[in-house]
Amino acid sequence: MGTEESDMKSVICEGYDSAYGVPTLTLHQMDFFDISQIFECGQCFRFERAACSSATYHTVYEGVAFEKFLRVAQSENSITLYGVTMSDYLAVWRGFFGLDEDYAAIRKEIRDAFSACGGIDYANKISQAMTDASGIHILRQEPWEALCSFILSQNNNIPRIKKIIAALCEGLGTPFEAMGRVHYAFPAPEVICDAGLSGLAPFRMGFRARYVLDAASRVCDGSLNLAALQDQTTKETEAALTAICGVGKKVATCAMLYGLYKLDAFPVDVWMRRILDRDYPALADPATLGRYAGIAQQYLFYHERENTQKEKLA
DNA sequence: AAACAGGCCTAAA
DNA sequence: TTTAGGCCTGTT
């Protein structure tokens, strides 16, 4: 779907940052892209907002993905990636950020799908959410990391999920140096298998530890092949994932949307249940929302969280 | 202090 | 096939 074409819309400039002593890549004309929304919509647990004293940029995030550290800064209509060359960008970050997708076209398709389900009323409601959350992209994360992360997310809150994952990576992940600091890759399934329950204990996963371990052992013994699942249908993949102890429909759907890039996967958690019952009662099955249903879900989720936060402050 | 947090498992109807 | 409890742990 619109690969080269959508890239043409942004102008890419290679540069150098003397403060960090690293190459940079700046992408201009970034429509429908907001790192704050992307990293605060609950899809990713390893990126945090960083201090930003620059006059050029208003927001900075830092984190690790694909065993690489990334610092990314955003201004009104451009982003700068630190420590990134053009080949890094093409190999990793372009896909990670979903910059090969045409979000304008996706949004149109989502609106049409909602219209087909509930008429102009539903179309207008989803359009409102898409306007408020217009900078959301679904990240292409590592399958194993996403699966683990969402196993850990169950009956848990985001700050603690982040804390557990950070501890897990520090404890078992391979360290590497970048931009003057030490960072940690997400530990491979083999490492988690070797650690066993006792090795995982320091990370305070609680009852989720044996779930993570079961997932890891299935990957290690070959009964679960995450890479192969990328080519399977969403339904087949869900069956394979829910075979893991501690992985139900919701966790499996998150792993598919965020880790296997199945954009039609529509996770229904307690929040989404509430939203659907209240605003889209005629929508019996989210699967009818088409191939970008998962992105629609993300718009709805972010929009809802923003509004409830505003209510709290008021 | 009791309840809750972006579910899932198990036991019991 | 659907429905209650309980679950590790940390916060409010």
Coordinates of C-alpha atoms (C1' of nucleotides) in Angstrom, one line a residue:
Chain A
M1 CA 0.0 0.0 0.0
G2 CA 1.3 3.5 -0.9
T3 CA 5.0 2.9 0.0
E4 CA 7.2 5.2 -2.1
E5 CA 4.4 7.6 -2.7
S6 CA 3.8 8.5 0.9
D7 CA 7.5 8.9 1.5
M8 CA 7.7 11.4 -1.2
K9 CA 5.5 13.7 0.9
S10 CA 8.2 14.2 3.5
V11 CA 11.6 15.7 2.7
I12 CA 14.5 14.0 4.4
C13 CA 17.7 15.8 5.4
E14 CA 20.8 14.2 6.8
G15 CA 22.7 16.2 9.4
Y16 CA 25.0 16.0 12.4
D17 CA 24.4 16.9 16.0
S18 CA 27.6 18.3 17.7
A19 CA 26.2 18.1 21.2
Y20 CA 25.9 14.3 21.0
G21 CA 28.4 13.8 18.2
V22 CA 26.0 11.7 16.2
P23 CA 24.4 11.8 12.8
T24 CA 20.8 13.0 12.5
L25 CA 18.0 12.7 10.1
T26 CA 15.3 15.3 9.9
L27 CA 12.0 14.6 8.2
H28 CA 10.0 17.6 7.1
Q29 CA 6.3 18.0 6.2
M30 CA 5.2 15.4 8.7
D31 CA 1.4 15.5 8.5
F32 CA -0.6 13.2 10.8
F33 CA 2.4 12.4 13.0
D34 CA 2.8 13.4 16.7
I35 CA 5.4 11.6 18.8
S36 CA 3.6 12.6 22.0
Q37 CA 0.4 10.9 20.9
I38 CA 2.3 7.9 19.4
F39 CA 4.1 7.2 22.7
E40 CA 1.3 8.1 25.1
C41 CA -1.4 5.9 23.6
G42 CA -0.5 2.8 25.4
Q43 CA 1.0 0.8 22.6
C44 CA 4.7 1.0 23.6
F45 CA 6.3 0.8 27.1
R46 CA 9.9 1.6 26.5
F47 CA 9.9 5.2 25.3
E48 CA 9.7 8.1 27.8
R49 CA 9.4 11.8 27.4
A50 CA 12.8 13.5 27.9
A51 CA 13.8 17.0 28.9
C52 CA 13.8 19.4 26.0
S53 CA 15.5 22.8 26.2
S54 CA 15.6 23.4 22.5
A55 CA 14.0 26.4 20.8
T56 CA 13.5 24.4 17.7
Y57 CA 11.7 21.4 19.2
H58 CA 8.8 21.2 21.7
T59 CA 8.8 17.5 22.5
V60 CA 11.5 14.8 22.8
Y61 CA 11.2 11.1 23.5
E62 CA 13.9 8.5 24.1
G63 CA 13.8 4.8 24.2
V64 CA 15.0 1.4 22.9
A65 CA 13.6 -0.7 20.1
F66 CA 15.2 -3.4 17.9
E67 CA 18.3 -3.3 20.1
K68 CA 18.9 0.3 19.2
F69 CA 18.6 3.5 21.2
L70 CA 16.6 6.3 19.7
R71 CA 16.2 10.0 20.6
V72 CA 13.5 11.7 18.6
A73 CA 12.5 15.4 18.7
Q74 CA 9.5 17.0 17.2
S75 CA 8.8 20.5 16.1
E76 CA 5.6 21.9 14.6
N77 CA 5.9 20.0 11.3
S78 CA 9.1 18.0 11.4
I79 CA 11.0 15.4 13.5
T80 CA 14.6 14.8 14.0
L81 CA 16.1 11.3 14.7
Y82 CA 19.4 11.3 16.6
G83 CA 22.1 8.7 16.0
V84 CA 20.3 7.6 12.8
T85 CA 21.7 7.4 9.3
M86 CA 19.7 7.0 6.2
S87 CA 20.4 3.3 6.1
D88 CA 19.3 2.9 9.7
Y89 CA 16.1 4.8 8.9
L90 CA 15.3 2.7 5.9
A91 CA 16.1 -0.5 7.7
V92 CA 14.4 0.1 11.1
W93 CA 12.8 3.4 11.9
R94 CA 10.8 4.0 8.8
G95 CA 9.0 0.8 9.5
F96 CA 8.9 1.2 13.2
F97 CA 7.1 4.5 12.9
G98 CA 4.9 3.3 10.1
L99 CA 6.1 6.1 7.8
D100 CA 5.5 3.9 4.8
E101 CA 1.7 4.1 5.3
D102 CA -0.6 6.7 3.9
Y103 CA -2.5 7.8 6.9
A104 CA -4.7 10.2 5.0
A105 CA -6.0 7.4 2.9
I106 CA -6.3 5.1 6.0
R107 CA -8.4 7.7 7.8
K108 CA -10.7 8.0 4.9
E109 CA -11.2 4.2 4.8
I110 CA -11.9 4.1 8.5
R111 CA -14.5 6.8 8.2
D112 CA -16.2 4.9 5.4
A113 CA -16.1 1.7 7.5
F114 CA -17.8 3.4 10.4
S115 CA -20.3 5.0 8.0
A116 CA -21.2 1.5 6.7
C117 CA -21.8 0.3 10.2
G118 CA -23.8 3.1 11.7
G119 CA -24.4 5.8 9.1
I120 CA -23.4 9.4 9.2
D121 CA -23.6 9.6 13.0
Y122 CA -20.9 6.9 13.5
A123 CA -18.8 8.5 10.7
N124 CA -18.9 11.9 12.4
K125 CA -18.1 10.4 15.8
I126 CA -15.0 8.5 14.6
S127 CA -14.0 11.6 12.6
Q128 CA -14.0 13.6 15.7
A129 CA -11.7 11.1 17.4
M130 CA -9.4 11.1 14.4
T131 CA -9.2 14.8 14.5
D132 CA -8.3 14.9 18.2
A133 CA -5.8 12.1 17.8
S134 CA -4.6 13.0 14.3
G135 CA -0.9 12.3 15.0
I136 CA -1.3 8.7 16.0
H137 CA 0.6 6.0 14.2
I138 CA 0.7 2.3 15.0
L139 CA 4.3 1.3 15.7
R140 CA 5.8 -1.8 14.2
Q141 CA 7.4 -3.3 17.3
E142 CA 9.3 -6.5 17.7
P143 CA 6.9 -9.4 18.0
W144 CA 8.5 -11.0 21.0
E145 CA 8.7 -7.8 22.9
A146 CA 5.1 -6.9 22.2
L147 CA 3.9 -10.3 23.2
C148 CA 5.7 -10.2 26.5
S149 CA 4.8 -6.6 27.2
F150 CA 1.1 -7.3 26.8
I151 CA 1.2 -10.5 28.8
L152 CA 2.6 -8.2 31.6
S153 CA -0.1 -5.6 31.0
Q154 CA -2.9 -7.8 32.3
N155 CA -4.7 -6.6 35.5
N156 CA -1.9 -4.0 35.7
N157 CA -1.4 -0.2 35.2
I158 CA 0.8 1.5 32.7
P159 CA 3.4 2.9 35.1
R160 CA 4.0 -0.5 36.7
I161 CA 4.1 -2.2 33.3
K162 CA 6.8 0.2 32.3
K163 CA 8.7 -0.4 35.6
I164 CA 8.6 -4.2 35.2
I165 CA 9.8 -4.1 31.6
A166 CA 12.6 -1.7 32.4
A167 CA 13.7 -3.9 35.3
L168 CA 13.5 -7.0 33.0
C169 CA 15.7 -5.4 30.4
E170 CA 18.2 -4.1 32.9
G171 CA 18.4 -7.5 34.5
L172 CA 18.5 -9.8 31.5
G173 CA 18.9 -7.6 28.4
T174 CA 22.1 -7.2 26.5
P175 CA 23.7 -3.9 27.4
F176 CA 25.0 -1.5 24.8
E177 CA 26.3 2.1 24.7
A178 CA 24.8 4.9 22.7
M179 CA 24.9 8.6 23.0
G180 CA 27.0 8.5 26.1
R181 CA 24.7 6.2 28.1
V182 CA 24.2 2.5 28.6
H183 CA 21.0 1.0 27.3
Y184 CA 19.5 -2.5 27.4
A185 CA 18.0 -4.6 24.6
F186 CA 14.8 -6.5 25.4
P187 CA 15.9 -10.0 26.5
A188 CA 15.5 -12.8 24.0
P189 CA 13.2 -15.7 24.8
E190 CA 16.2 -18.0 25.3
V191 CA 17.5 -15.8 28.1
I192 CA 14.2 -15.7 29.8
C193 CA 13.9 -19.5 29.6
D194 CA 17.3 -19.9 31.2
A195 CA 16.4 -17.5 33.9
G196 CA 13.4 -19.5 34.9
L197 CA 10.9 -18.4 37.6
S198 CA 13.6 -17.8 40.1
G199 CA 15.5 -15.6 37.7
L200 CA 12.4 -13.6 36.9
A201 CA 11.5 -13.1 40.5
P202 CA 13.4 -9.8 41.0
F203 CA 11.3 -8.1 38.4
R204 CA 8.1 -8.4 40.5
M205 CA 5.9 -9.7 37.7
G206 CA 3.7 -11.5 40.2
F207 CA 1.5 -14.2 38.7
R208 CA 2.4 -13.1 35.2
A209 CA 5.9 -14.5 35.5
R210 CA 4.9 -18.0 34.6
Y211 CA 2.9 -16.7 31.7
V212 CA 6.0 -15.0 30.3
L213 CA 8.0 -18.1 30.9
D214 CA 5.4 -20.3 29.1
A215 CA 5.6 -17.9 26.1
A216 CA 9.4 -18.0 26.1
S217 CA 9.6 -21.8 26.3
R218 CA 7.2 -22.2 23.4
V219 CA 9.3 -19.9 21.3
C220 CA 12.5 -21.7 22.4
D221 CA 11.1 -25.2 21.6
G222 CA 9.8 -24.1 18.3
S223 CA 6.1 -24.7 18.9
L224 CA 5.5 -20.9 18.6
N225 CA 7.1 -19.2 15.6
L226 CA 6.3 -15.5 15.8
A227 CA 8.0 -14.6 12.5
A228 CA 5.9 -17.2 10.7
L229 CA 2.7 -15.8 12.2
Q230 CA 3.2 -12.6 10.3
D231 CA 2.0 -14.4 7.2
Q232 CA -1.0 -16.0 8.8
T233 CA -4.5 -14.6 9.0
T234 CA -5.5 -12.7 12.1
K235 CA -7.8 -15.5 13.1
E236 CA -5.2 -18.2 12.7
T237 CA -2.7 -16.1 14.6
E238 CA -5.1 -15.5 17.5
A239 CA -5.5 -19.3 17.9
A240 CA -1.8 -19.8 18.0
L241 CA -1.3 -17.1 20.5
T242 CA -4.1 -18.0 22.9
A243 CA -2.5 -21.4 23.2
I244 CA 0.0 -19.8 25.4
C245 CA -0.9 -20.0 29.1
G246 CA -1.9 -16.5 30.2
V247 CA -2.7 -15.2 26.8
G248 CA -6.4 -14.6 26.2
K249 CA -8.2 -12.8 23.4
K250 CA -7.3 -9.4 24.5
V251 CA -3.5 -9.9 25.0
A252 CA -3.4 -11.9 21.7
T253 CA -5.1 -9.1 19.8
C254 CA -2.6 -6.5 21.2
A255 CA 0.3 -8.7 20.3
M256 CA -1.1 -9.0 16.8
L257 CA -1.7 -5.3 16.3
Y258 CA 1.5 -3.9 17.9
G259 CA 3.9 -6.8 17.4
L260 CA 2.8 -8.5 14.2
Y261 CA 1.4 -5.4 12.5
K262 CA -2.0 -6.9 11.8
L263 CA -3.8 -3.6 11.5
D264 CA -7.3 -5.3 11.4
A265 CA -6.7 -6.6 15.0
F266 CA -9.1 -4.7 17.3
P267 CA -8.2 -5.2 21.0
V268 CA -11.3 -4.8 23.2
D269 CA -10.3 -4.0 26.8
V270 CA -12.4 -2.6 29.6
W271 CA -12.0 0.9 28.1
M272 CA -12.9 -0.1 24.6
R273 CA -15.9 -2.0 25.9
R274 CA -17.2 1.1 27.6
I275 CA -16.7 3.2 24.5
L276 CA -18.3 0.8 22.1
D277 CA -21.3 0.2 24.4
R278 CA -21.8 3.9 24.9
D279 CA -21.1 5.4 21.5
Y280 CA -21.4 2.6 19.0
P281 CA -24.0 0.2 20.3
A282 CA -25.0 -0.9 16.9
L283 CA -21.5 -2.2 16.2
A284 CA -21.8 -5.8 17.1
D285 CA -18.4 -7.0 15.9
P286 CA -15.4 -4.8 15.5
A287 CA -14.1 -7.2 12.8
T288 CA -16.6 -5.6 10.5
L289 CA -14.6 -2.4 10.6
G290 CA -12.2 -3.6 7.9
R291 CA -8.5 -3.8 7.4
Y292 CA -7.6 -0.8 9.5
A293 CA -9.9 -1.5 12.5
G294 CA -6.9 -1.6 14.8
I295 CA -5.9 1.9 13.9
A296 CA -9.5 3.1 14.5
Q297 CA -9.3 1.5 17.9
Q298 CA -6.2 3.5 18.7
Y299 CA -7.9 6.7 17.7
L300 CA -10.8 5.9 20.0
F301 CA -8.7 4.9 22.9
Y302 CA -6.5 8.0 22.8
H303 CA -9.4 10.3 22.3
E304 CA -11.2 8.8 25.3
R305 CA -8.2 9.0 27.6
E306 CA -7.6 12.6 26.7
N307 CA -11.2 13.5 27.4
T308 CA -11.4 11.7 30.7
Q309 CA -8.1 13.3 31.8
K310 CA -9.5 16.7 31.0
E311 CA -12.5 15.9 33.1
K312 CA -10.3 15.0 36.0
L313 CA -8.4 18.3 35.8
A314 CA -11.6 20.4 35.5
Chain B
dA1 C1' -7.7 0.8 54.4
dA2 C1' -9.9 -1.2 50.8
dA3 C1' -10.3 -0.9 46.1
dC4 C1' -8.4 -0.9 41.9
dA5 C1' -5.4 -1.7 37.7
dG6 C1' -5.9 -1.7 29.6
dG7 C1' -7.2 -10.1 31.9
dC8 C1' -6.8 -14.8 32.5
dC9 C1' -7.4 -19.2 34.8
dT10 C1' -10.0 -22.4 37.3
dA11 C1' -14.0 -24.3 39.3
dA12 C1' -18.8 -24.7 39.3
dA13 C1' -23.4 -24.2 37.4
Chain C
dT1 C1' -21.3 -21.9 27.5
dT2 C1' -21.4 -18.6 30.8
dT3 C1' -20.3 -16.8 35.4
dA4 C1' -17.8 -15.7 40.0
dG5 C1' -13.5 -15.5 42.6
dG6 C1' -8.8 -15.2 43.0
dC7 C1' -4.4 -13.7 41.6
dC8 C1' 1.1 -10.7 42.6
dT9 C1' 2.1 -6.2 43.4
dG10 C1' 2.0 -1.2 43.9
dT11 C1' -0.7 3.0 44.3
dT12 C1' -4.4 5.9 45.9

